[in-house]
Amino acid sequence: MAEFTMELNDEQKEVRDWLHGFAADVIRPAAAEWDEREETPWPVIQEAAKVGIYSLDFYAQQYFDPTGLGIPMAMEELFWGDAGIALSIVGTGLAAVGVLANGTEEQIGTWIPQMYGDPNDVKVAAFCSSEPDAGSDVAAMRTRAVYDEAKDEWVLNGTKTWATNGGIANVHVVVAVVDAELGSKGHASFIIPPNTPGLSQGQKFKKHGIRASHTAEVILDNVRVPGSCLLGGKEKLDARLARAREKAKKGGERVKNAAMATFEASRPAVGAMAVGTARAAYEVALEYAQTREQFGRPIIDNQGVAFQLADMRTSIDAARLLVWRASWMAINGRPFTAAEGSMSKLFASETAKKVTAQAIQILGGNGYTREYPVERMHRDSAIYTIFEGTSEIQRLVIARTLAGMPIR
């Protein structure tokens, strides 16, 4: 087990500086354009692929960093550049992780390369879980997958929503209900190969923030996929469902939801994204306060401004500490006895909203215009308190954990 430390080693510092350079030189200069266009920034993704950032190998190296700090460090730097473009770069990772976590070696080797493509022909992937009536309440999912034994095919029907890269992805990973009586334990994940009949893009959402990231509905109308597209295979699914049914008979409904446990472990990465956005806004505000003069002196000389900056920096550093602690705990198998994953995501996301709002206030009228980036950063920050579980859900998870109650 790696000891917890706040000091990055030389290799981590090298990676951090490399990512920061890419964020500063490639992502940030393109941010305003792609925010206005509200389109996937394919040229930026291609540049990320050329240098090795947009690849499974890169994220695998960061994920398996024994200190746990690889992923939060990478997320902070990329999202410091711009949240919308960064999400377009890392969004495929959601689907890739789903396959890595649940797929067979053959499925991993077959589908993950198709998710990324290559630097000359980049592709993206989509992870489709949320539905119009099933966001935080995953047990309310309605998308169904029915097995056609005669043809060894699964037939999927339903509507997914809020899918990053939904409809434009080369490969979709879809979560569907296979046994409705088991609630969330009766779910399974499926690969939908490119150009599969019956899958179409529904509404593309015009969003308040993260506009460079494509978000849309995915419609599944009698989508047929081979049995080999069930992640993990049918034998493994049947065994898992049998165990779930047996536990249900014995009161197993109080066993902690595995999906919720997975979310708990992944939430620090979202917290790191929020830290990156908050840090970016703070740095703009700090520089502005040092150079903007009113009444013959820089506005940072005014206690009202200086105290705001002090609070902003304190909150950012505290958020990073919570994110790093939870990330270290997750990679080292330490139990989240106080929902430390949710704590980190809750505090960091709320910090991003508050800090970006304070940055606008410090810049005054300039902060309210699109001539300065803090206006965009404030719009982007709103998503952190919503996706991967709203702030209200984080508080519920923390409260239930502290009370020793099951997380459903």
Short mmCIF file of C-alpha atoms in Angstrom, two decimals:
data_model
loop_
_atom_site.label_atom_id
_atom_site.label_comp_id
_atom_site.label_asym_id
_atom_site.label_seq_id
_atom_site.Cartn_x
_atom_site.Cartn_y
_atom_site.Cartn_z
CA MET A 1 0.00 0.00 0.00
CA ALA A 2 1.37 3.41 -0.98
CA GLU A 3 1.62 5.93 1.83
CA PHE A 4 -0.58 8.98 1.51
CA THR A 5 1.43 12.03 0.53
CA MET A 6 0.74 15.49 -0.80
CA GLU A 7 4.08 15.58 -2.61
CA LEU A 8 4.08 14.45 -6.24
CA ASN A 9 7.07 12.40 -7.33
CA ASP A 10 9.26 13.45 -10.24
CA GLU A 11 7.39 11.33 -12.78
CA GLN A 12 4.02 12.71 -11.67
CA LYS A 13 5.34 16.25 -11.86
CA GLU A 14 6.56 15.62 -15.39
CA VAL A 15 3.15 14.32 -16.45
CA ARG A 16 1.40 17.23 -14.71
CA ASP A 17 3.58 19.79 -16.48
CA TRP A 18 3.05 18.05 -19.83
CA LEU A 19 -0.74 18.10 -19.37
CA HIS A 20 -0.69 21.70 -18.20
CA GLY A 21 1.25 22.69 -21.30
CA PHE A 22 -1.28 20.98 -23.55
CA ALA A 23 -4.16 22.61 -21.66
CA ALA A 24 -2.53 26.04 -21.91
CA ASP A 25 -1.35 25.83 -25.52
CA VAL A 26 -4.11 23.78 -27.20
CA ILE A 27 -7.26 23.58 -25.07
CA ARG A 28 -7.57 27.07 -23.60
CA PRO A 29 -7.04 29.01 -26.88
CA ALA A 30 -9.84 26.96 -28.47
CA ALA A 31 -12.27 27.15 -25.55
CA ALA A 32 -14.33 30.20 -26.49
CA GLU A 33 -14.77 29.11 -30.13
CA TRP A 34 -16.10 25.64 -29.34
CA ASP A 35 -18.28 26.96 -26.52
CA GLU A 36 -19.95 29.27 -29.05
CA ARG A 37 -20.22 26.57 -31.72
CA GLU A 38 -21.65 24.01 -29.27
CA GLU A 39 -20.00 21.24 -31.27
CA THR A 40 -17.59 18.42 -30.56
CA PRO A 41 -14.05 19.82 -30.94
CA TRP A 42 -12.74 17.09 -33.23
CA PRO A 43 -9.48 18.93 -34.10
CA VAL A 44 -8.57 19.27 -30.42
CA ILE A 45 -9.38 15.61 -29.73
CA GLN A 46 -7.16 14.69 -32.68
CA GLU A 47 -4.31 16.77 -31.28
CA ALA A 48 -4.78 15.01 -27.94
CA ALA A 49 -4.61 11.67 -29.73
CA LYS A 50 -1.43 12.62 -31.57
CA VAL A 51 0.43 13.39 -28.36
CA GLY A 52 -0.98 10.37 -26.52
CA ILE A 53 -3.45 12.00 -24.15
CA TYR A 54 -6.53 10.69 -25.95
CA SER A 55 -5.78 7.00 -25.52
CA LEU A 56 -6.58 4.10 -23.25
CA ASP A 57 -2.90 3.61 -22.46
CA PHE A 58 -2.60 7.08 -20.96
CA TYR A 59 -5.65 6.74 -18.71
CA ALA A 60 -4.68 3.21 -17.71
CA GLN A 61 -1.26 4.46 -16.58
CA GLN A 62 -2.87 7.19 -14.49
CA TYR A 63 -5.56 4.88 -13.11
CA PHE A 64 -3.04 2.30 -11.90
CA ASP A 65 -0.79 4.88 -10.26
CA PRO A 66 -0.35 3.28 -6.81
CA THR A 67 -0.65 6.65 -5.07
CA GLY A 68 -4.11 7.17 -6.56
CA LEU A 69 -3.16 10.69 -7.64
CA GLY A 70 -2.71 10.07 -11.37
CA ILE A 71 -6.34 10.49 -12.40
CA PRO A 72 -7.20 13.51 -10.18
CA MET A 73 -3.99 15.24 -11.26
CA ALA A 74 -4.80 14.65 -14.94
CA MET A 75 -8.42 15.75 -14.57
CA GLU A 76 -7.48 18.94 -12.74
CA GLU A 77 -5.02 20.03 -15.41
CA LEU A 78 -7.24 19.25 -18.41
CA PHE A 79 -10.30 20.90 -16.87
CA TRP A 80 -8.15 23.87 -15.89
CA GLY A 81 -7.86 24.36 -19.66
CA ASP A 82 -11.60 24.17 -20.35
CA ALA A 83 -14.35 21.97 -18.96
CA GLY A 84 -16.28 21.43 -22.21
CA ILE A 85 -13.29 20.47 -24.33
CA ALA A 86 -11.78 18.39 -21.53
CA LEU A 87 -15.02 16.44 -21.17
CA SER A 88 -14.94 15.74 -24.90
CA ILE A 89 -11.45 14.34 -24.44
CA VAL A 90 -12.16 12.20 -21.37
CA GLY A 91 -15.80 11.27 -22.10
CA THR A 92 -14.87 8.12 -24.01
CA GLY A 93 -13.18 6.92 -20.86
CA LEU A 94 -16.59 6.40 -19.20
CA ALA A 95 -17.47 3.72 -21.75
CA ALA A 96 -13.96 2.27 -21.77
CA VAL A 97 -13.95 1.86 -18.00
CA GLY A 98 -17.34 0.13 -18.21
CA VAL A 99 -15.87 -2.45 -20.57
CA LEU A 100 -12.66 -2.81 -18.56
CA ALA A 101 -14.59 -3.36 -15.34
CA ASN A 102 -17.12 -5.86 -16.67
CA GLY A 103 -15.93 -7.23 -20.00
CA THR A 104 -14.01 -10.34 -20.96
CA GLU A 105 -10.47 -10.13 -22.30
CA GLU A 106 -11.83 -10.68 -25.81
CA GLN A 107 -14.40 -7.89 -25.41
CA ILE A 108 -11.75 -5.52 -24.06
CA GLY A 109 -9.40 -6.27 -26.94
CA THR A 110 -12.15 -6.00 -29.55
CA TRP A 111 -14.10 -2.92 -28.53
CA ILE A 112 -11.86 -0.48 -26.68
CA PRO A 113 -9.60 0.17 -29.70
CA GLN A 114 -12.74 0.94 -31.72
CA MET A 115 -13.79 3.49 -29.10
CA TYR A 116 -10.68 5.61 -29.65
CA GLY A 117 -9.80 5.00 -33.29
CA ASP A 118 -6.37 6.38 -34.15
CA PRO A 119 -4.80 9.84 -34.46
CA ASN A 120 -5.71 10.02 -38.15
CA ASP A 121 -9.30 8.89 -37.61
CA VAL A 122 -10.36 9.56 -34.03
CA LYS A 123 -13.55 7.99 -32.68
CA VAL A 124 -15.54 8.50 -29.49
CA ALA A 125 -17.65 6.23 -27.32
CA ALA A 126 -20.71 6.76 -25.16
CA PHE A 127 -21.81 5.29 -21.85
CA CYS A 128 -25.61 5.28 -21.66
CA SER A 129 -27.16 4.80 -18.23
CA SER A 130 -29.45 7.72 -17.30
CA GLU A 131 -33.05 7.83 -18.52
CA PRO A 132 -35.78 10.48 -18.52
CA ASP A 133 -37.26 8.93 -15.34
CA ALA A 134 -34.14 7.26 -13.96
CA GLY A 135 -31.23 9.52 -13.11
CA SER A 136 -30.29 9.31 -9.45
CA ASP A 137 -32.90 6.56 -9.02
CA VAL A 138 -31.15 3.84 -11.05
CA ALA A 139 -33.69 1.25 -9.87
CA ALA A 140 -36.36 3.06 -11.94
CA MET A 141 -34.62 2.20 -15.23
CA ARG A 142 -37.01 1.13 -18.00
CA THR A 143 -34.74 0.18 -20.90
CA ARG A 144 -35.16 -3.56 -21.37
CA ALA A 145 -32.90 -6.25 -22.82
CA VAL A 146 -34.57 -9.54 -23.72
CA TYR A 147 -32.61 -12.62 -24.73
CA ASP A 148 -33.60 -14.35 -27.98
CA GLU A 149 -32.22 -17.80 -27.31
CA ALA A 150 -32.97 -19.15 -30.79
CA LYS A 151 -30.71 -16.54 -32.40
CA ASP A 152 -28.36 -15.94 -29.44
CA GLU A 153 -29.18 -12.24 -29.61
CA TRP A 154 -30.25 -9.60 -27.13
CA VAL A 155 -33.06 -7.20 -28.09
CA LEU A 156 -32.92 -3.76 -26.48
CA ASN A 157 -35.70 -1.18 -26.30
CA GLY A 158 -35.80 2.12 -24.46
CA THR A 159 -34.54 5.70 -24.30
CA LYS A 160 -31.34 6.91 -22.70
CA THR A 161 -30.68 10.55 -21.92
CA TRP A 162 -27.82 12.85 -20.91
CA ALA A 163 -25.43 10.58 -22.80
CA THR A 164 -22.03 12.17 -23.43
CA ASN A 165 -21.25 11.47 -27.11
CA GLY A 166 -24.66 9.83 -27.45
CA GLY A 167 -25.59 9.21 -31.07
CA ILE A 168 -22.23 10.33 -32.50
CA ALA A 169 -20.24 7.54 -30.82
CA ASN A 170 -18.65 4.73 -32.74
CA VAL A 171 -19.43 2.36 -29.87
CA HIS A 172 -22.20 2.72 -27.28
CA VAL A 173 -22.24 0.92 -23.93
CA VAL A 174 -25.83 0.64 -22.72
CA VAL A 175 -27.11 -0.38 -19.30
CA ALA A 176 -30.46 -2.20 -19.47
CA VAL A 177 -32.82 -4.19 -17.25
CA VAL A 178 -32.70 -7.95 -17.70
CA ASP A 179 -34.66 -8.88 -14.56
CA ALA A 180 -37.05 -6.17 -13.36
CA GLU A 181 -37.87 -7.96 -10.10
CA LEU A 182 -34.30 -7.52 -8.86
CA GLY A 183 -34.28 -3.74 -9.20
CA SER A 184 -30.81 -2.29 -9.77
CA LYS A 185 -29.25 -5.74 -9.27
CA GLY A 186 -31.13 -6.94 -12.36
CA HIS A 187 -29.17 -4.67 -14.72
CA ALA A 188 -26.59 -5.65 -17.31
CA SER A 189 -24.37 -3.74 -19.75
CA PHE A 190 -24.23 -4.25 -23.50
CA ILE A 191 -21.96 -3.20 -26.33
CA ILE A 192 -23.80 -1.68 -29.29
CA PRO A 193 -21.45 -1.99 -32.29
CA PRO A 194 -21.09 0.75 -34.93
CA ASN A 195 -23.99 1.18 -37.36
CA THR A 196 -26.31 -1.20 -35.51
CA PRO A 197 -29.89 -0.84 -36.85
CA GLY A 198 -32.41 0.59 -34.41
CA LEU A 199 -30.04 2.88 -32.52
CA SER A 200 -30.51 6.57 -33.25
CA GLN A 201 -29.79 9.93 -31.71
CA GLY A 202 -32.74 11.69 -30.15
CA GLN A 203 -32.69 15.23 -28.87
CA LYS A 204 -29.31 16.95 -28.72
CA PHE A 205 -29.32 19.16 -25.66
CA LYS A 206 -28.39 22.84 -25.89
CA LYS A 207 -26.76 23.31 -22.53
CA HIS A 208 -26.02 26.13 -20.11
CA GLY A 209 -22.37 25.08 -19.89
CA ILE A 210 -19.84 22.46 -21.09
CA ARG A 211 -21.15 23.27 -24.57
CA ALA A 212 -18.19 21.74 -26.40
CA SER A 213 -19.23 18.33 -25.06
CA HIS A 214 -21.97 16.61 -27.09
CA THR A 215 -24.89 15.49 -24.90
CA ALA A 216 -27.96 13.78 -26.37
CA GLU A 217 -30.68 11.18 -26.06
CA VAL A 218 -30.09 7.72 -27.47
CA ILE A 219 -33.12 5.84 -28.81
CA LEU A 220 -33.09 2.03 -28.85
CA ASP A 221 -35.82 0.58 -31.06
CA ASN A 222 -35.58 -3.22 -31.29
CA VAL A 223 -31.81 -3.03 -31.32
CA ARG A 224 -30.41 -6.52 -31.81
CA VAL A 225 -26.88 -7.38 -30.76
CA PRO A 226 -25.10 -10.74 -30.69
CA GLY A 227 -24.89 -12.60 -27.41
CA SER A 228 -21.18 -11.82 -27.38
CA CYS A 229 -22.05 -8.15 -26.81
CA LEU A 230 -23.27 -8.80 -23.26
CA LEU A 231 -20.41 -7.57 -21.11
CA GLY A 232 -18.95 -10.45 -19.13
CA GLY A 233 -20.98 -13.08 -20.98
CA LYS A 234 -24.25 -14.83 -20.22
CA GLU A 235 -22.80 -17.47 -17.92
CA LYS A 236 -21.46 -14.80 -15.60
CA LEU A 237 -24.75 -12.85 -15.79
CA ASP A 238 -26.85 -15.92 -14.96
CA ALA A 239 -24.66 -16.68 -11.94
CA ARG A 240 -24.88 -13.09 -10.71
CA LEU A 241 -28.66 -12.98 -11.11
CA ALA A 242 -28.99 -16.29 -9.26
CA ARG A 243 -27.00 -14.92 -6.32
CA ALA A 244 -29.10 -11.75 -6.31
CA ARG A 245 -32.33 -13.76 -6.23
CA GLU A 246 -31.03 -15.87 -3.36
CA LYS A 247 -30.01 -12.78 -1.40
CA ALA A 248 -33.40 -11.22 -2.05
CA LYS A 249 -35.06 -14.25 -0.46
CA LYS A 250 -32.84 -13.85 2.60
CA GLY A 251 -33.34 -10.11 2.92
CA GLY A 252 -30.47 -9.25 0.59
CA GLU A 253 -32.24 -6.08 -0.47
CA ARG A 254 -30.29 -4.40 2.33
CA VAL A 255 -26.96 -5.34 0.78
CA LYS A 256 -25.17 -2.26 -0.48
CA ASN A 257 -25.91 -1.53 -4.12
CA ALA A 258 -22.82 -2.41 -6.18
CA ALA A 259 -23.50 0.35 -8.70
CA MET A 260 -23.66 2.92 -5.93
CA ALA A 261 -20.38 1.58 -4.55
CA THR A 262 -18.80 2.04 -7.98
CA PHE A 263 -20.08 5.61 -8.19
CA GLU A 264 -18.66 6.28 -4.73
CA ALA A 265 -15.20 5.24 -5.94
CA SER A 266 -15.40 7.26 -9.19
CA ARG A 267 -16.73 10.52 -7.73
CA PRO A 268 -13.32 11.91 -6.72
CA ALA A 269 -12.45 12.19 -10.43
CA VAL A 270 -15.40 14.53 -10.90
CA GLY A 271 -14.26 16.43 -7.83
CA ALA A 272 -10.87 16.87 -9.50
CA MET A 273 -12.57 18.29 -12.60
CA ALA A 274 -14.31 20.84 -10.38
CA VAL A 275 -11.03 21.73 -8.70
CA GLY A 276 -9.50 22.41 -12.12
CA THR A 277 -12.28 24.79 -13.12
CA ALA A 278 -12.24 26.55 -9.75
CA ARG A 279 -8.46 26.97 -9.88
CA ALA A 280 -8.66 28.43 -13.38
CA ALA A 281 -11.22 31.04 -12.31
CA TYR A 282 -9.25 31.89 -9.17
CA GLU A 283 -6.06 32.47 -11.17
CA VAL A 284 -7.87 34.82 -13.58
CA ALA A 285 -9.36 36.73 -10.66
CA LEU A 286 -6.02 36.95 -8.82
CA GLU A 287 -4.19 38.32 -11.85
CA TYR A 288 -7.01 40.79 -12.54
CA ALA A 289 -7.01 41.99 -8.93
CA GLN A 290 -3.25 42.55 -9.04
CA THR A 291 -3.34 44.61 -12.24
CA ARG A 292 -6.73 46.37 -12.16
CA GLU A 293 -6.44 49.77 -10.51
CA GLN A 294 -9.21 51.81 -8.94
CA PHE A 295 -8.71 54.98 -6.89
CA GLY A 296 -5.01 54.84 -7.68
CA ARG A 297 -4.18 51.36 -6.40
CA PRO A 298 -4.68 47.69 -7.39
CA ILE A 299 -8.03 46.40 -6.22
CA ILE A 300 -6.31 43.55 -4.35
CA ASP A 301 -5.24 46.21 -1.84
CA ASN A 302 -8.89 46.45 -0.83
CA GLN A 303 -9.68 44.10 2.02
CA GLY A 304 -13.04 43.14 0.51
CA VAL A 305 -11.33 41.77 -2.60
CA ALA A 306 -8.31 40.31 -0.82
CA PHE A 307 -10.48 38.38 1.65
CA GLN A 308 -12.51 36.89 -1.21
CA LEU A 309 -9.33 35.66 -2.87
CA ALA A 310 -8.13 34.21 0.45
CA ASP A 311 -11.39 32.28 0.84
CA MET A 312 -11.26 31.10 -2.77
CA ARG A 313 -7.73 29.71 -2.45
CA THR A 314 -8.50 28.08 0.89
CA SER A 315 -11.58 26.32 -0.49
CA ILE A 316 -9.73 25.11 -3.59
CA ASP A 317 -6.89 23.64 -1.54
CA ALA A 318 -9.35 22.00 0.86
CA ALA A 319 -11.26 20.50 -2.07
CA ARG A 320 -8.07 19.11 -3.57
CA LEU A 321 -7.13 17.54 -0.23
CA LEU A 322 -10.49 15.76 -0.02
CA VAL A 323 -10.20 14.57 -3.64
CA TRP A 324 -6.66 13.27 -3.17
CA ARG A 325 -7.56 11.53 0.08
CA ALA A 326 -10.52 9.74 -1.50
CA SER A 327 -8.49 8.82 -4.59
CA TRP A 328 -5.71 7.36 -2.44
CA MET A 329 -8.26 5.39 -0.41
CA ALA A 330 -9.91 4.01 -3.53
CA ILE A 331 -6.73 2.73 -5.21
CA ASN A 332 -5.51 1.21 -1.95
CA GLY A 333 -8.77 -0.53 -1.13
CA ARG A 334 -9.51 1.49 1.98
CA PRO A 335 -13.23 1.40 2.85
CA PHE A 336 -15.19 4.64 2.55
CA THR A 337 -16.59 4.44 6.07
CA ALA A 338 -17.78 8.05 5.95
CA ALA A 339 -18.57 8.21 2.20
CA GLU A 340 -15.29 10.01 1.56
CA GLY A 341 -15.82 9.72 -2.20
CA SER A 342 -19.08 11.60 -2.01
CA MET A 343 -17.58 14.09 0.41
CA SER A 344 -14.86 15.00 -2.06
CA LYS A 345 -17.28 15.39 -4.97
CA LEU A 346 -19.76 17.41 -2.89
CA PHE A 347 -17.24 19.88 -1.50
CA ALA A 348 -15.29 20.30 -4.75
CA SER A 349 -18.38 20.84 -6.89
CA GLU A 350 -19.90 23.36 -4.51
CA THR A 351 -16.50 25.08 -4.31
CA ALA A 352 -16.35 25.40 -8.11
CA LYS A 353 -19.74 27.10 -8.25
CA LYS A 354 -18.87 29.50 -5.45
CA VAL A 355 -15.35 30.33 -6.62
CA THR A 356 -16.37 31.01 -10.22
CA ALA A 357 -19.16 33.29 -9.00
CA GLN A 358 -16.68 35.16 -6.80
CA ALA A 359 -14.34 35.51 -9.79
CA ILE A 360 -17.09 37.22 -11.76
CA GLN A 361 -17.71 39.57 -8.83
CA ILE A 362 -14.04 40.50 -8.61
CA LEU A 363 -13.90 41.27 -12.33
CA GLY A 364 -17.11 43.28 -12.04
CA GLY A 365 -18.71 44.18 -15.37
CA ASN A 366 -15.83 42.59 -17.26
CA GLY A 367 -16.50 39.27 -15.54
CA TYR A 368 -20.05 39.30 -16.83
CA THR A 369 -18.92 39.49 -20.47
CA ARG A 370 -17.56 36.81 -22.76
CA GLU A 371 -14.41 38.84 -23.26
CA TYR A 372 -13.15 37.20 -20.08
CA PRO A 373 -13.29 33.42 -19.44
CA VAL A 374 -14.77 33.47 -15.93
CA GLU A 375 -18.29 33.86 -17.34
CA ARG A 376 -17.85 30.57 -19.22
CA MET A 377 -16.21 28.90 -16.24
CA HIS A 378 -19.16 29.85 -14.05
CA ARG A 379 -21.60 28.32 -16.55
CA ASP A 380 -19.46 25.19 -16.79
CA SER A 381 -19.18 24.80 -13.02
CA ALA A 382 -22.93 24.25 -12.60
CA ILE A 383 -22.66 20.73 -14.02
CA TYR A 384 -20.48 19.47 -11.19
CA THR A 385 -23.31 19.70 -8.68
CA ILE A 386 -25.56 17.73 -11.04
CA PHE A 387 -23.85 14.88 -12.90
CA GLU A 388 -22.38 11.76 -11.24
CA GLY A 389 -24.98 12.35 -8.54
CA THR A 390 -26.38 15.73 -7.52
CA SER A 391 -25.18 17.50 -4.40
CA GLU A 392 -28.40 16.42 -2.72
CA ILE A 393 -27.62 12.78 -3.53
CA GLN A 394 -24.07 13.18 -2.18
CA ARG A 395 -25.47 14.49 1.10
CA LEU A 396 -27.93 11.59 1.20
CA VAL A 397 -25.14 9.06 0.64
CA ILE A 398 -22.98 10.65 3.33
CA ALA A 399 -25.86 10.82 5.82
CA ARG A 400 -26.91 7.21 5.19
CA THR A 401 -23.33 6.02 5.54
CA LEU A 402 -22.85 7.85 8.82
CA ALA A 403 -26.13 6.43 10.09
CA GLY A 404 -25.20 2.89 9.06
CA MET A 405 -28.12 2.71 6.65
CA PRO A 406 -28.06 0.93 3.25
CA ILE A 407 -27.34 3.05 0.16
CA ARG A 408 -29.99 2.32 -2.45
#
